[in-house]
Coordinates of C-alpha atoms in Angstrom, one line a residue:
Chain A
M580 CA 79.7 113.6 123.7
S581 CA 81.5 113.9 120.4
R582 CA 79.4 112.1 117.8
K583 CA 81.3 111.2 114.6
I584 CA 80.1 110.8 111.1
E585 CA 82.3 109.4 108.4
V586 CA 82.1 108.4 104.7
C587 CA 83.6 105.2 103.4
L588 CA 83.9 105.8 99.7
T589 CA 84.1 102.1 98.7
P590 CA 83.7 98.8 100.5
A591 CA 87.4 98.1 99.9
L592 CA 88.1 100.7 102.6
L593 CA 85.7 99.3 105.2
G594 CA 88.4 97.6 107.1
L595 CA 89.7 101.0 108.2
Y596 CA 86.7 101.6 110.5
D597 CA 85.8 100.3 113.9
L598 CA 82.1 99.8 113.7
K599 CA 81.1 97.9 116.8
N600 CA 79.3 100.9 118.2
S601 CA 78.2 102.4 114.9
I602 CA 75.2 102.6 112.7
V603 CA 76.2 101.8 109.1
V604 CA 74.1 103.3 106.3
V605 CA 74.6 101.2 103.1
I606 CA 74.3 103.3 99.9
D607 CA 73.9 101.9 96.4
I608 CA 71.8 104.5 94.7
L609 CA 71.7 102.9 91.2
R610 CA 69.7 100.9 91.9
A611 CA 69.9 98.4 94.8
T612 CA 69.2 100.6 97.8
S613 CA 66.7 102.8 96.0
S614 CA 64.7 99.6 95.1
M615 CA 65.0 98.3 98.7
V616 CA 63.7 101.5 100.2
Y617 CA 60.9 101.7 97.7
G618 CA 59.9 98.1 98.2
I619 CA 59.9 98.2 102.0
D620 CA 58.0 101.6 101.8
N621 CA 55.4 99.8 99.6
G622 CA 54.7 97.1 102.1
A623 CA 57.2 94.3 101.2
T624 CA 57.4 92.1 104.3
A625 CA 61.2 91.6 103.7
I626 CA 63.8 92.0 101.0
I627 CA 66.7 89.5 101.0
P628 CA 69.8 90.7 99.1
V629 CA 72.0 88.0 97.6
A630 CA 75.1 88.4 95.5
Q631 CA 74.6 85.9 92.6
V632 CA 71.6 85.1 90.4
E633 CA 72.0 81.4 91.4
D634 CA 71.7 82.3 95.1
C635 CA 68.1 83.3 94.4
L636 CA 67.2 79.8 93.5
A637 CA 67.7 78.5 97.0
Y638 CA 64.7 80.7 98.0
A639 CA 62.4 79.7 95.3
E640 CA 60.6 77.0 97.3
H641 CA 59.6 79.5 99.9
G642 CA 57.3 81.2 97.5
Y643 CA 59.3 84.4 97.6
L644 CA 59.4 86.8 94.6
L645 CA 62.7 86.5 92.8
A646 CA 64.4 89.5 91.2
A647 CA 67.3 89.0 88.9
E648 CA 68.9 90.8 86.0
R649 CA 71.7 90.1 83.6
N650 CA 72.8 92.7 81.2
G651 CA 69.7 94.7 81.9
E652 CA 67.2 91.9 81.1
V653 CA 65.1 90.0 83.6
V654 CA 66.5 86.5 83.9
A655 CA 64.1 83.9 82.4
G656 CA 62.0 82.3 85.1
Y657 CA 62.4 85.2 87.5
N658 CA 59.6 87.5 88.6
F659 CA 61.2 90.8 87.8
G660 CA 64.5 92.7 87.5
N661 CA 66.2 95.4 89.5
S662 CA 64.2 98.4 88.4
P663 CA 62.6 100.3 91.3
F664 CA 59.4 100.3 89.3
S665 CA 59.1 96.6 90.0
Y666 CA 58.9 97.4 93.7
S667 CA 55.5 99.0 93.6
A668 CA 52.8 98.1 96.2
E669 CA 51.0 96.2 93.5
H670 CA 53.9 93.8 93.1
V671 CA 55.5 93.6 96.6
A672 CA 53.0 94.4 99.4
G673 CA 52.9 91.5 101.9
K674 CA 55.6 89.7 99.9
T675 CA 59.2 88.7 100.5
V676 CA 61.5 89.6 97.6
V677 CA 65.0 88.1 97.0
L678 CA 67.0 90.7 95.1
T679 CA 70.3 90.1 93.3
T680 CA 72.8 92.8 93.5
T681 CA 76.6 92.7 93.3
N682 CA 78.0 95.9 94.8
G683 CA 75.1 96.5 97.2
T684 CA 75.1 92.9 98.6
K685 CA 78.8 92.9 99.1
A686 CA 78.7 96.2 101.1
L687 CA 75.7 94.9 103.2
H688 CA 77.4 91.6 104.0
M689 CA 80.7 93.3 105.0
A690 CA 78.9 95.9 107.2
R691 CA 76.8 93.2 108.9
A692 CA 80.0 91.5 110.0
T693 CA 81.1 94.3 112.3
A694 CA 78.5 97.1 112.7
Q695 CA 76.1 97.5 115.5
Q696 CA 73.2 98.2 113.1
V697 CA 72.9 98.3 109.4
V698 CA 70.2 100.5 107.6
I699 CA 69.5 101.4 104.0
G700 CA 69.8 104.9 102.5
S701 CA 68.7 106.4 99.2
F702 CA 67.5 109.8 98.0
L703 CA 64.0 108.4 98.3
N704 CA 64.1 108.2 102.1
L705 CA 66.8 110.9 102.7
Q706 CA 64.8 113.0 105.1
A707 CA 63.3 110.1 107.1
L708 CA 66.7 108.5 107.4
C709 CA 68.3 111.8 108.6
D710 CA 65.5 112.5 111.1
W711 CA 66.0 109.0 112.6
L712 CA 69.8 109.3 112.6
K713 CA 69.5 112.6 114.5
E714 CA 67.6 110.8 117.3
Q715 CA 70.3 108.1 117.8
S716 CA 73.5 108.5 119.8
Q717 CA 75.9 106.2 117.9
D718 CA 78.5 107.2 115.5
V719 CA 77.5 106.9 111.8
L720 CA 79.4 105.4 108.9
L721 CA 78.0 106.2 105.4
L722 CA 79.1 103.2 103.3
C723 CA 79.1 103.8 99.6
A724 CA 78.8 100.5 97.6
G725 CA 80.6 102.2 94.7
W726 CA 81.4 100.4 91.5
K727 CA 83.7 97.4 91.6
D728 CA 85.5 98.8 94.7
S729 CA 86.0 102.2 93.2
A730 CA 84.2 105.3 94.4
N731 CA 81.2 106.5 92.3
L732 CA 79.5 109.8 91.9
E733 CA 75.9 108.9 92.9
D734 CA 76.8 107.1 96.1
T735 CA 79.2 109.8 97.1
L736 CA 76.6 112.5 96.4
F737 CA 74.1 110.8 98.6
A738 CA 76.6 110.4 101.4
G739 CA 77.2 114.2 101.1
A740 CA 73.5 114.9 101.3
V741 CA 73.3 113.1 104.6
V742 CA 76.4 114.8 106.0
K743 CA 75.0 118.2 104.9
A744 CA 71.7 117.5 106.6
L745 CA 73.3 116.3 109.8
R746 CA 76.3 118.6 110.1
S747 CA 75.0 120.4 113.2
E748 CA 74.4 117.0 115.0
F749 CA 77.9 115.8 114.7
V750 CA 81.2 117.0 116.1
A751 CA 83.7 115.0 114.2
F752 CA 84.0 114.5 110.4
D753 CA 86.6 112.8 108.3
D754 CA 87.9 114.3 105.1
S755 CA 85.8 112.0 102.9
S756 CA 82.7 113.5 104.5
V757 CA 83.9 117.0 103.7
I758 CA 84.5 116.0 100.1
A759 CA 81.1 114.3 99.8
E760 CA 79.3 117.2 101.4
D761 CA 80.9 119.8 99.2
L762 CA 80.2 117.7 96.1
Y763 CA 76.6 117.5 97.0
G764 CA 76.5 121.2 97.5
L765 CA 77.6 121.6 93.9
A766 CA 75.2 119.0 92.5
Q767 CA 72.0 119.4 94.6
H768 CA 70.2 121.9 92.4
D769 CA 70.2 119.4 89.5
L770 CA 71.3 116.0 90.4
G771 CA 70.2 114.6 87.1
A772 CA 72.4 117.0 85.1
Y773 CA 75.3 116.4 87.5
M774 CA 75.1 112.7 87.0
N775 CA 75.8 113.2 83.3
K776 CA 79.4 113.8 84.5
S777 CA 79.6 110.2 85.7
S778 CA 82.1 108.0 84.0
H779 CA 79.3 105.4 84.1
S780 CA 76.8 107.5 82.2
H781 CA 77.6 105.6 79.0
R782 CA 77.2 102.3 80.8
L783 CA 73.9 103.5 82.3
A784 CA 72.6 104.7 78.9
A785 CA 73.5 101.4 77.4
L786 CA 71.4 99.6 80.0
N787 CA 68.5 101.8 78.9
I788 CA 67.6 102.7 82.5
G789 CA 67.2 106.4 82.1
E790 CA 63.8 106.3 83.8
D791 CA 65.2 104.3 86.7
V792 CA 68.0 106.8 87.2
K793 CA 65.5 109.7 87.2
F794 CA 63.4 107.8 89.7
C795 CA 66.3 107.0 92.0
L796 CA 67.3 110.7 92.2
Q797 CA 63.9 111.8 93.6
L798 CA 64.1 113.2 97.2
N799 CA 61.9 112.1 100.1
I800 CA 59.1 110.1 98.4
C801 CA 59.5 107.3 101.0
Q802 CA 59.3 107.2 104.8
A803 CA 60.5 103.7 105.3
I804 CA 64.0 102.8 106.6
P805 CA 65.0 99.2 105.8
V806 CA 67.1 97.7 108.6
L807 CA 69.1 94.5 108.3
V808 CA 67.9 91.7 110.7
G809 CA 69.8 88.5 110.0
D810 CA 69.8 88.0 106.2
A811 CA 66.8 90.1 105.5
L812 CA 65.9 93.8 105.3
V813 CA 62.7 94.7 107.1
P814 CA 61.0 98.0 108.0
L815 CA 62.7 99.8 110.9
K816 CA 60.3 100.4 113.8
K817 CA 60.9 104.0 114.7
N818 CA 60.5 105.0 118.4
Chain B
M596 CA 93.6 107.0 70.8
S597 CA 91.6 107.3 74.1
R598 CA 93.9 108.4 76.8
K599 CA 92.7 107.8 80.3
I600 CA 93.3 109.8 83.5
E601 CA 92.2 108.4 86.9
V602 CA 92.5 109.3 90.5
C603 CA 93.3 106.7 93.2
L604 CA 92.1 108.3 96.4
T605 CA 94.2 106.1 98.7
P606 CA 97.0 103.5 98.3
A607 CA 94.5 100.9 99.7
L608 CA 92.7 101.1 96.3
L609 CA 95.8 100.8 94.1
G610 CA 95.3 97.1 93.4
L611 CA 92.2 98.1 91.3
Y612 CA 94.4 99.6 88.6
D613 CA 96.4 98.1 85.8
L614 CA 99.5 100.3 85.6
K615 CA 101.9 98.5 83.4
N616 CA 101.5 101.1 80.6
S617 CA 100.8 104.0 82.9
I618 CA 102.5 107.0 84.4
V619 CA 101.7 107.2 88.2
V620 CA 102.0 110.6 89.9
V621 CA 102.5 110.2 93.6
I622 CA 100.9 112.9 95.7
D623 CA 101.5 113.6 99.4
I624 CA 101.1 117.3 99.6
L625 CA 101.7 117.6 103.4
R626 CA 104.6 117.4 103.2
A627 CA 106.5 114.6 101.6
T628 CA 106.0 115.2 97.8
S629 CA 106.2 119.0 98.3
S630 CA 109.6 118.6 100.0
M631 CA 110.8 116.2 97.3
V632 CA 109.9 118.6 94.5
Y633 CA 111.4 121.5 96.3
G634 CA 114.6 119.6 97.1
I635 CA 115.1 118.3 93.5
D636 CA 114.3 121.8 92.2
N637 CA 117.0 123.2 94.4
G638 CA 119.6 120.9 93.0
A639 CA 119.6 117.8 95.2
T640 CA 121.3 115.0 93.3
A641 CA 118.8 112.5 94.6
I642 CA 116.2 112.0 97.3
I643 CA 115.7 108.5 98.7
P644 CA 112.3 108.0 100.5
V645 CA 112.3 105.4 103.3
A646 CA 109.4 104.3 105.5
Q647 CA 111.0 104.1 109.0
V648 CA 113.4 106.4 110.8
E649 CA 115.6 103.4 111.4
D650 CA 115.9 102.7 107.7
C651 CA 117.7 106.0 107.3
L652 CA 120.6 104.7 109.4
A653 CA 121.6 102.2 106.7
Y654 CA 122.5 105.2 104.5
A655 CA 124.5 107.1 107.0
E656 CA 127.9 105.8 106.0
H657 CA 127.4 107.1 102.4
G658 CA 127.6 110.6 103.6
Y659 CA 124.0 111.3 102.7
L660 CA 121.9 113.9 104.5
L661 CA 119.4 112.2 106.8
A662 CA 115.9 113.7 107.3
A663 CA 113.7 112.3 110.1
E664 CA 111.0 113.6 112.3
R665 CA 109.0 112.1 115.2
N666 CA 106.1 114.1 116.6
G667 CA 107.2 117.2 114.7
E668 CA 110.7 117.2 116.1
V669 CA 114.0 116.5 114.2
V670 CA 115.2 113.1 115.5
A671 CA 118.5 113.5 117.5
G672 CA 121.5 112.9 115.2
Y673 CA 119.7 113.6 112.0
N674 CA 120.4 116.6 109.8
F675 CA 116.9 117.9 109.5
G676 CA 113.2 117.1 109.5
N677 CA 110.4 117.0 106.9
S678 CA 109.8 120.7 106.5
P679 CA 110.1 121.9 102.9
F680 CA 112.2 124.8 104.2
S681 CA 115.0 122.3 105.0
Y682 CA 115.2 121.5 101.3
S683 CA 116.6 124.8 100.2
A684 CA 119.5 125.0 97.8
E685 CA 121.8 126.0 100.6
H686 CA 121.1 122.7 102.3
V687 CA 120.6 120.2 99.5
A688 CA 122.3 121.3 96.3
G689 CA 124.6 118.6 95.1
K690 CA 123.6 116.3 98.0
T691 CA 121.6 113.1 98.3
V692 CA 118.9 113.2 101.0
V693 CA 117.3 110.2 102.7
L694 CA 113.8 111.2 103.7
T695 CA 111.5 109.4 106.2
T696 CA 107.8 109.5 105.3
T697 CA 105.1 107.0 106.1
N698 CA 102.2 107.6 103.7
G699 CA 104.3 108.9 100.9
T700 CA 106.9 106.1 100.9
K701 CA 104.1 103.4 101.1
A702 CA 102.5 104.9 98.0
L703 CA 105.8 105.2 96.1
H704 CA 106.8 101.7 96.8
M705 CA 103.4 100.3 95.8
A706 CA 103.4 102.3 92.6
R707 CA 106.9 101.2 91.7
A708 CA 105.9 97.6 91.8
T709 CA 103.5 97.9 88.9
A710 CA 103.7 101.2 87.0
Q711 CA 105.7 102.0 83.9
Q712 CA 106.9 105.3 85.4
V713 CA 106.6 107.0 88.7
V714 CA 106.9 110.8 89.1
I715 CA 106.2 113.2 91.9
G716 CA 103.5 115.9 92.0
S717 CA 102.9 118.9 94.3
F718 CA 101.3 122.3 93.9
L719 CA 104.9 123.6 93.7
N720 CA 105.4 121.9 90.3
L721 CA 101.8 121.7 89.1
Q722 CA 102.3 123.5 85.8
A723 CA 105.6 121.8 84.9
L724 CA 104.1 118.4 85.7
C725 CA 101.0 119.1 83.6
D726 CA 103.0 120.4 80.7
W727 CA 105.1 117.2 80.7
L728 CA 102.1 114.9 81.1
K729 CA 100.5 116.6 78.1
E730 CA 103.4 115.5 75.9
Q731 CA 103.3 111.9 76.9
S732 CA 101.0 109.2 75.4
Q733 CA 100.5 106.9 78.4
D734 CA 97.5 106.7 80.6
V735 CA 97.9 108.6 83.9
L736 CA 97.0 107.6 87.5
L737 CA 97.1 110.3 90.1
L738 CA 97.9 108.4 93.3
C739 CA 96.9 110.2 96.6
A740 CA 99.0 109.0 99.5
G741 CA 96.1 110.0 101.8
W742 CA 96.3 109.5 105.6
K743 CA 96.5 106.0 106.9
D744 CA 94.8 104.6 103.9
S745 CA 91.9 107.1 104.0
A746 CA 91.3 109.8 101.5
N747 CA 92.5 113.3 102.5
L748 CA 91.5 116.7 101.4
E749 CA 94.9 118.1 100.2
D750 CA 95.9 115.2 98.1
T751 CA 92.5 115.0 96.5
L752 CA 92.6 118.7 95.8
F753 CA 95.9 118.4 94.0
A754 CA 94.7 115.5 91.9
G755 CA 91.7 117.6 91.0
A756 CA 94.0 120.5 89.9
V757 CA 95.8 118.1 87.5
V758 CA 92.6 116.7 86.1
K759 CA 91.3 120.2 85.6
A760 CA 94.5 121.3 83.8
L761 CA 94.5 118.2 81.6
R762 CA 90.8 117.7 80.9
S763 CA 91.1 118.5 77.2
E764 CA 94.0 116.1 76.7
F765 CA 92.2 113.0 77.9
V766 CA 89.1 111.1 76.7
A767 CA 88.3 108.9 79.7
F768 CA 87.9 109.9 83.3
D769 CA 86.8 107.8 86.3
D770 CA 84.3 109.1 88.9
S771 CA 87.1 109.9 91.4
S772 CA 88.6 112.3 88.9
V773 CA 85.3 114.0 88.5
I774 CA 85.0 114.3 92.3
A775 CA 88.6 115.6 92.6
E776 CA 88.2 118.1 89.8
D777 CA 85.0 119.6 91.1
L778 CA 86.4 119.8 94.6
Y779 CA 89.4 121.7 93.3
G780 CA 87.1 124.1 91.4
L781 CA 85.5 124.9 94.8
A782 CA 88.7 125.4 96.6
Q783 CA 91.1 126.9 94.1
H784 CA 90.5 130.5 94.9
D785 CA 91.7 130.1 98.5
L786 CA 93.3 126.7 99.1
G787 CA 94.5 127.8 102.5
A788 CA 91.0 128.7 103.7
Y789 CA 89.6 125.5 102.2
M790 CA 92.2 123.4 104.1
N791 CA 90.7 124.7 107.3
K792 CA 87.8 122.2 106.6
S793 CA 90.2 119.3 106.9
S794 CA 89.6 116.8 109.6
H795 CA 93.4 117.0 110.1
S796 CA 93.5 120.7 110.7
H797 CA 93.7 120.2 114.4
R798 CA 96.5 117.6 113.9
L799 CA 98.4 120.0 111.6
A800 CA 98.0 122.8 114.1
A801 CA 99.3 120.7 116.9
L802 CA 102.4 119.9 114.8
N803 CA 103.0 123.7 114.5
I804 CA 103.6 123.4 110.8
G805 CA 101.3 126.3 109.7
E806 CA 104.2 127.9 107.7
D807 CA 104.9 124.5 106.0
V808 CA 101.3 124.1 105.0
K809 CA 101.2 127.6 103.5
F810 CA 104.4 126.8 101.6
C811 CA 103.1 123.6 100.3
L812 CA 100.0 125.3 98.9
Q813 CA 102.0 127.6 96.6
L814 CA 101.5 127.1 92.9
N815 CA 104.2 126.7 90.3
I816 CA 107.4 127.9 92.1
C817 CA 109.3 124.9 90.9
Q818 CA 110.1 123.5 87.4
A819 CA 111.6 120.1 88.5
I820 CA 109.7 116.8 88.2
P821 CA 111.3 114.1 90.4
V822 CA 111.2 110.7 88.8
L823 CA 111.7 107.4 90.6
V824 CA 114.8 105.4 89.3
G825 CA 115.4 102.4 91.4
D826 CA 115.1 103.5 95.0
A827 CA 115.9 107.1 94.4
L828 CA 114.1 110.2 93.1
V829 CA 116.2 112.1 90.6
P830 CA 115.4 115.0 88.2
L831 CA 113.3 114.0 85.2
K832 CA 115.2 114.9 82.0
K833 CA 112.5 116.5 79.8
N834 CA 112.7 116.1 76.1

């Protein structure tokens, strides 16, 4: 058997891959998939990602928690924004959260259309995710949500971390996975410092989310792997 | 002035960029843009890139040299294939060559549609290209031809070499340029060894073009910069 792992650097390239027998890992480190992992790990029943703030409203009558931000501020009338700190057990245990995210939702919806299974990755659950992926037999596509269809540093770095952890488990790699793995090798000793190279560092600083970024770059503080079932992310039941 | 340099990792992402005031550098290291640079440097009057072997035939009556390969073999009736060794002064000086290339031609034609100016880059003319780019005022997009719309190692490495050489000349960089630059930093001391990591190394070996690859990874043996004028690449007249 020749198991294959590949990295799709942006959702704009997803059409190049045949995913009907593949597991797709969706990656949007700042901050969507980090918040998803942290929320599910903290006992959220489900997290429903939607693309537009307005889409949240359709869920209001179900008594779900609504998370929406515009320009770094919680939208009036919503329960909280996109900071992973909002996804603590105190806030989300036993609850369903509807989360607005642009890049992450787009990637999730595209993957859902063709993949056999869609799971969520972040540095927070890196080890748990890799341990689980090792036990599967399907090919794996690491799908970076990127930034407006361009590649970004943080999602590429995480994809590289997974490739590095799983190299001995796979036989076939694409060039993007080689690029991502070697980039992670350069950055892994101080991810935070490396992230200062990002073209988005000014944008991130302007959003005043430095603490969020630091939080999202922590390794292995969560065991949960969110898996997409219908429209909702729920905890993967590991065998 | 805030001059910007960006890296487009595959032609499939070219639509993300506004190029009307930009110089686009087309990069297809193995082997199209290396052969183009070497041919123009060796005195070819012009090189006309076309997508299909059949497209060459339209040019036959003009007395042009026709270069076409299928599966690594020169097509019967054509003058030579895509090896850069065919573009020596002995073969091409004073001649017009029609060259078949799939990834490279696609990238060139896409760039031509929107860019202010399109030039050709390869390791062979790295320094000359960077020296010239330094003297211009436009933004620069480094367009990797890639492999069937996916990123590849060699084109990304060359883009990184240009970013590294020009870092002090530019103010704005996208994340792809950071990725490419750091990858080149890792690989530059032995590009040939690094290329063994490529997912295409088996494909390249099967084509029996090891000598071509070695040739294409040489730095700064050419001074010429091919520039696209209409359908043809001709020598750029430097000021």
